[in-house]
């Protein structure tokens, strides 16, 4: 499974990076839907959250906590949305596990 995100992780494509460690990279979305729109991407190639297993618990928890740290760093900790699309029916376009961190404006209700 090679996606655009795999190529960003390998450094083959550029990104506006805000965080990176051995397991996770986070960068600005190329087509932001809000003043703050960051993608938090696992380096492990999982197609989506649905493919995650018990052994991925720590990775998933770390992704969520990194989101809170980025939200704080970008000064949107008072209100933001964290979401992940699972599958094409939900609008997932890049089939590589990632969370969207959206904020910086009032976000409407969903669901
Ligand atoms: P999905 O719809 O799969 O949940 O979200 C994929 C996101 O990746 C979209 O918000 C889209 O704008 C973003 N995206 C697609 N290609 C690139 C790229 O090359 N660089 C960056 N930074 N974001 C991208």
PDB file of C-alpha atoms and ligand atoms in Angstrom:
ATOM      1  CA  UNK A   1       0.000   0.000   0.000  1.00  0.00           C
ATOM      2  CA  UNK A   2       1.812   3.094  -1.177  1.00  0.00           C
ATOM      3  CA  UNK A   3      -0.098   6.320  -0.777  1.00  0.00           C
ATOM      4  CA  UNK A   4       0.860   9.972  -0.966  1.00  0.00           C
ATOM      5  CA  UNK A   5       1.287   9.802   2.808  1.00  0.00           C
ATOM      6  CA  UNK A   6       3.824   6.968   2.521  1.00  0.00           C
ATOM      7  CA  UNK A   7       5.817   9.165   0.163  1.00  0.00           C
ATOM      8  CA  UNK A   8       5.602  12.112   2.575  1.00  0.00           C
ATOM      9  CA  UNK A   9       6.776   9.847   5.413  1.00  0.00           C
ATOM     10  CA  UNK A  10       9.762   8.744   3.316  1.00  0.00           C
ATOM     11  CA  UNK A  11      10.600  12.366   2.554  1.00  0.00           C
ATOM     12  CA  UNK A  12       9.924  11.905  -1.155  1.00  0.00           C
ATOM     13  CA  UNK A  13       7.213  14.582  -1.111  1.00  0.00           C
ATOM     14  CA  UNK A  14       7.281  17.834   0.881  1.00  0.00           C
ATOM     15  CA  UNK A  15       4.916  18.790   3.681  1.00  0.00           C
ATOM     16  CA  UNK A  16       4.496  21.535   6.270  1.00  0.00           C
ATOM     17  CA  UNK A  17       5.469  19.369   9.221  1.00  0.00           C
ATOM     18  CA  UNK A  18       4.425  20.218  12.773  1.00  0.00           C
ATOM     19  CA  UNK A  19       5.450  16.999  14.533  1.00  0.00           C
ATOM     20  CA  UNK A  20       7.406  13.820  13.889  1.00  0.00           C
ATOM     21  CA  UNK A  21       8.728  10.866  15.859  1.00  0.00           C
ATOM     22  CA  UNK A  22       9.482   7.242  14.901  1.00  0.00           C
ATOM     23  CA  UNK A  23       5.815   6.301  14.756  1.00  0.00           C
ATOM     24  CA  UNK A  24       3.856   9.380  13.763  1.00  0.00           C
ATOM     25  CA  UNK A  25       4.098  12.432  11.529  1.00  0.00           C
ATOM     26  CA  UNK A  26       1.777  15.449  11.530  1.00  0.00           C
ATOM     27  CA  UNK A  27       1.564  18.164   8.907  1.00  0.00           C
ATOM     28  CA  UNK A  28      -0.772  20.801   7.473  1.00  0.00           C
ATOM     29  CA  UNK A  29      -3.469  19.595   5.101  1.00  0.00           C
ATOM     30  CA  UNK A  30      -2.860  20.774   1.541  1.00  0.00           C
ATOM     31  CA  UNK A  31      -6.526  21.828   1.146  1.00  0.00           C
ATOM     32  CA  UNK A  32      -7.507  23.113   4.595  1.00  0.00           C
ATOM     33  CA  UNK A  33     -11.169  23.032   5.619  1.00  0.00           C
ATOM     34  CA  UNK A  34     -10.557  25.359   8.578  1.00  0.00           C
ATOM     35  CA  UNK A  35      -7.890  27.875   9.625  1.00  0.00           C
ATOM     36  CA  UNK A  36      -6.174  25.002  11.420  1.00  0.00           C
ATOM     37  CA  UNK A  37      -6.249  21.694   9.566  1.00  0.00           C
ATOM     38  CA  UNK A  38      -3.545  19.248  10.545  1.00  0.00           C
ATOM     39  CA  UNK A  39      -3.241  15.615   9.540  1.00  0.00           C
ATOM     40  CA  UNK A  40      -1.864  13.209  12.149  1.00  0.00           C
ATOM     41  CA  UNK A  41      -0.591  10.200  10.261  1.00  0.00           C
ATOM     42  CA  UNK A  42       0.718   6.848  11.489  1.00  0.00           C
ATOM     43  CA  UNK A  43       3.956   5.762   9.877  1.00  0.00           C
ATOM     44  CA  UNK A  44       2.668   2.202  10.085  1.00  0.00           C
ATOM     45  CA  UNK A  45       0.730   1.473   6.926  1.00  0.00           C
ATOM     46  CA  UNK A  46      -2.779   0.746   8.165  1.00  0.00           C
ATOM     47  CA  UNK A  47      -5.537   1.495   5.668  1.00  0.00           C
ATOM     48  CA  UNK A  48      -7.757   3.041   8.320  1.00  0.00           C
ATOM     49  CA  UNK A  49      -8.715   2.777  11.974  1.00  0.00           C
ATOM     50  CA  UNK A  50     -10.789  -0.254  11.038  1.00  0.00           C
ATOM     51  CA  UNK A  51      -7.622  -2.214  10.287  1.00  0.00           C
ATOM     52  CA  UNK A  52      -6.076  -1.511  13.693  1.00  0.00           C
ATOM     53  CA  UNK A  53      -5.567  -4.399  16.100  1.00  0.00           C
ATOM     54  CA  UNK A  54      -4.903  -4.733  19.821  1.00  0.00           C
ATOM     55  CA  UNK A  55      -1.165  -4.402  19.204  1.00  0.00           C
ATOM     56  CA  UNK A  56      -1.848  -0.922  17.786  1.00  0.00           C
ATOM     57  CA  UNK A  57      -3.365   0.409  21.019  1.00  0.00           C
ATOM     58  CA  UNK A  58      -0.309   2.391  22.046  1.00  0.00           C
ATOM     59  CA  UNK A  59       0.055   3.893  18.593  1.00  0.00           C
ATOM     60  CA  UNK A  60      -3.587   4.983  18.540  1.00  0.00           C
ATOM     61  CA  UNK A  61      -3.373   6.496  22.007  1.00  0.00           C
ATOM     62  CA  UNK A  62      -0.217   8.325  21.080  1.00  0.00           C
ATOM     63  CA  UNK A  63      -1.869   9.756  17.969  1.00  0.00           C
ATOM     64  CA  UNK A  64      -4.711  11.148  20.088  1.00  0.00           C
ATOM     65  CA  UNK A  65      -2.378  12.664  22.669  1.00  0.00           C
ATOM     66  CA  UNK A  66      -0.218  14.227  19.976  1.00  0.00           C
ATOM     67  CA  UNK A  67      -3.379  15.810  18.582  1.00  0.00           C
ATOM     68  CA  UNK A  68      -4.035  17.447  21.959  1.00  0.00           C
ATOM     69  CA  UNK A  69      -0.470  18.751  22.091  1.00  0.00           C
ATOM     70  CA  UNK A  70      -0.684  20.193  18.588  1.00  0.00           C
ATOM     71  CA  UNK A  71      -4.039  21.776  19.426  1.00  0.00           C
ATOM     72  CA  UNK A  72      -2.401  23.413  22.420  1.00  0.00           C
ATOM     73  CA  UNK A  73       0.632  24.544  20.428  1.00  0.00           C
ATOM     74  CA  UNK A  74      -1.616  26.103  17.778  1.00  0.00           C
ATOM     75  CA  UNK A  75      -3.789  27.726  20.467  1.00  0.00           C
ATOM     76  CA  UNK A  76      -7.069  26.024  19.601  1.00  0.00           C
ATOM     77  CA  UNK A  77      -7.246  23.870  22.755  1.00  0.00           C
ATOM     78  CA  UNK A  78     -10.579  25.459  23.768  1.00  0.00           C
ATOM     79  CA  UNK A  79     -12.406  23.873  20.845  1.00  0.00           C
ATOM     80  CA  UNK A  80     -11.556  21.739  17.889  1.00  0.00           C
ATOM     81  CA  UNK A  81     -12.584  18.585  16.091  1.00  0.00           C
ATOM     82  CA  UNK A  82     -10.612  15.386  15.714  1.00  0.00           C
ATOM     83  CA  UNK A  83     -11.927  12.904  13.175  1.00  0.00           C
ATOM     84  CA  UNK A  84     -10.931  10.015  11.032  1.00  0.00           C
ATOM     85  CA  UNK A  85     -12.680   8.867   7.885  1.00  0.00           C
ATOM     86  CA  UNK A  86     -13.012   5.122   7.476  1.00  0.00           C
ATOM     87  CA  UNK A  87     -13.512   3.933   3.939  1.00  0.00           C
ATOM     88  CA  UNK A  88     -14.719   5.562   0.761  1.00  0.00           C
ATOM     89  CA  UNK A  89     -18.324   5.745   2.007  1.00  0.00           C
ATOM     90  CA  UNK A  90     -17.124   8.118   4.727  1.00  0.00           C
ATOM     91  CA  UNK A  91     -15.130  10.178   2.254  1.00  0.00           C
ATOM     92  CA  UNK A  92     -11.740   8.645   2.917  1.00  0.00           C
ATOM     93  CA  UNK A  93      -9.576   9.442  -0.076  1.00  0.00           C
ATOM     94  CA  UNK A  94      -6.155   8.464   1.198  1.00  0.00           C
ATOM     95  CA  UNK A  95      -6.273   4.933   2.517  1.00  0.00           C
ATOM     96  CA  UNK A  96      -3.581   5.337   5.126  1.00  0.00           C
ATOM     97  CA  UNK A  97      -4.609   5.838   8.764  1.00  0.00           C
ATOM     98  CA  UNK A  98      -4.798   9.514   9.727  1.00  0.00           C
ATOM     99  CA  UNK A  99      -6.745  11.869  11.953  1.00  0.00           C
ATOM    100  CA  UNK A 100      -7.875  15.330  10.905  1.00  0.00           C
ATOM    101  CA  UNK A 101      -7.418  18.059  13.515  1.00  0.00           C
ATOM    102  CA  UNK A 102      -9.712  20.948  12.621  1.00  0.00           C
ATOM    103  CA  UNK A 103     -10.132  24.249  14.407  1.00  0.00           C
ATOM    104  CA  UNK A 104      -9.648  27.979  14.417  1.00  0.00           C
ATOM    105  CA  UNK A 105     -13.291  28.714  13.601  1.00  0.00           C
ATOM    106  CA  UNK A 106     -16.688  27.727  14.926  1.00  0.00           C
ATOM    107  CA  UNK A 107     -17.384  24.271  13.558  1.00  0.00           C
ATOM    108  CA  UNK A 108     -20.952  23.223  12.852  1.00  0.00           C
ATOM    109  CA  UNK A 109     -22.599  20.214  14.375  1.00  0.00           C
ATOM    110  CA  UNK A 110     -22.152  16.907  12.644  1.00  0.00           C
ATOM    111  CA  UNK A 111     -24.211  13.723  12.975  1.00  0.00           C
TER     112      UNK A 111
HETATM  113  P1  LIG B   1      -9.329  11.722   3.790  1.00  0.00           P
HETATM  114  O1  LIG B   1     -10.410  12.220   2.884  1.00  0.00           O
HETATM  115  O2  LIG B   1      -8.607  10.551   3.191  1.00  0.00           O
HETATM  116  O3  LIG B   1      -9.778  11.501   5.190  1.00  0.00           O
HETATM  117  O4  LIG B   1      -8.309  12.933   3.885  1.00  0.00           O
HETATM  118  C1  LIG B   1      -7.196  13.086   3.084  1.00  0.00           C
HETATM  119  C2  LIG B   1      -6.683  14.506   3.273  1.00  0.00           C
HETATM  120  O5  LIG B   1      -5.387  14.578   2.717  1.00  0.00           O
HETATM  121  C3  LIG B   1      -7.523  15.558   2.558  1.00  0.00           C
HETATM  122  O6  LIG B   1      -7.992  16.512   3.516  1.00  0.00           O
HETATM  123  C4  LIG B   1      -6.562  16.180   1.544  1.00  0.00           C
HETATM  124  O7  LIG B   1      -6.726  17.576   1.401  1.00  0.00           O
HETATM  125  C5  LIG B   1      -5.205  15.832   2.123  1.00  0.00           C
HETATM  126  N1  LIG B   1      -4.145  15.691   1.141  1.00  0.00           N
HETATM  127  C6  LIG B   1      -4.216  15.030  -0.038  1.00  0.00           C
HETATM  128  N2  LIG B   1      -3.026  15.056  -0.677  1.00  0.00           N
HETATM  129  C7  LIG B   1      -2.187  15.758   0.131  1.00  0.00           C
HETATM  130  C8  LIG B   1      -0.805  16.121   0.019  1.00  0.00           C
HETATM  131  O8  LIG B   1      -0.111  15.802  -0.942  1.00  0.00           O
HETATM  132  N3  LIG B   1      -0.290  16.839   1.036  1.00  0.00           N
HETATM  133  C9  LIG B   1      -1.025  17.211   2.129  1.00  0.00           C
HETATM  134  N4  LIG B   1      -0.406  17.920   3.063  1.00  0.00           N
HETATM  135  N5  LIG B   1      -2.324  16.873   2.270  1.00  0.00           N
HETATM  136  C10 LIG B   1      -2.890  16.156   1.284  1.00  0.00           C
END
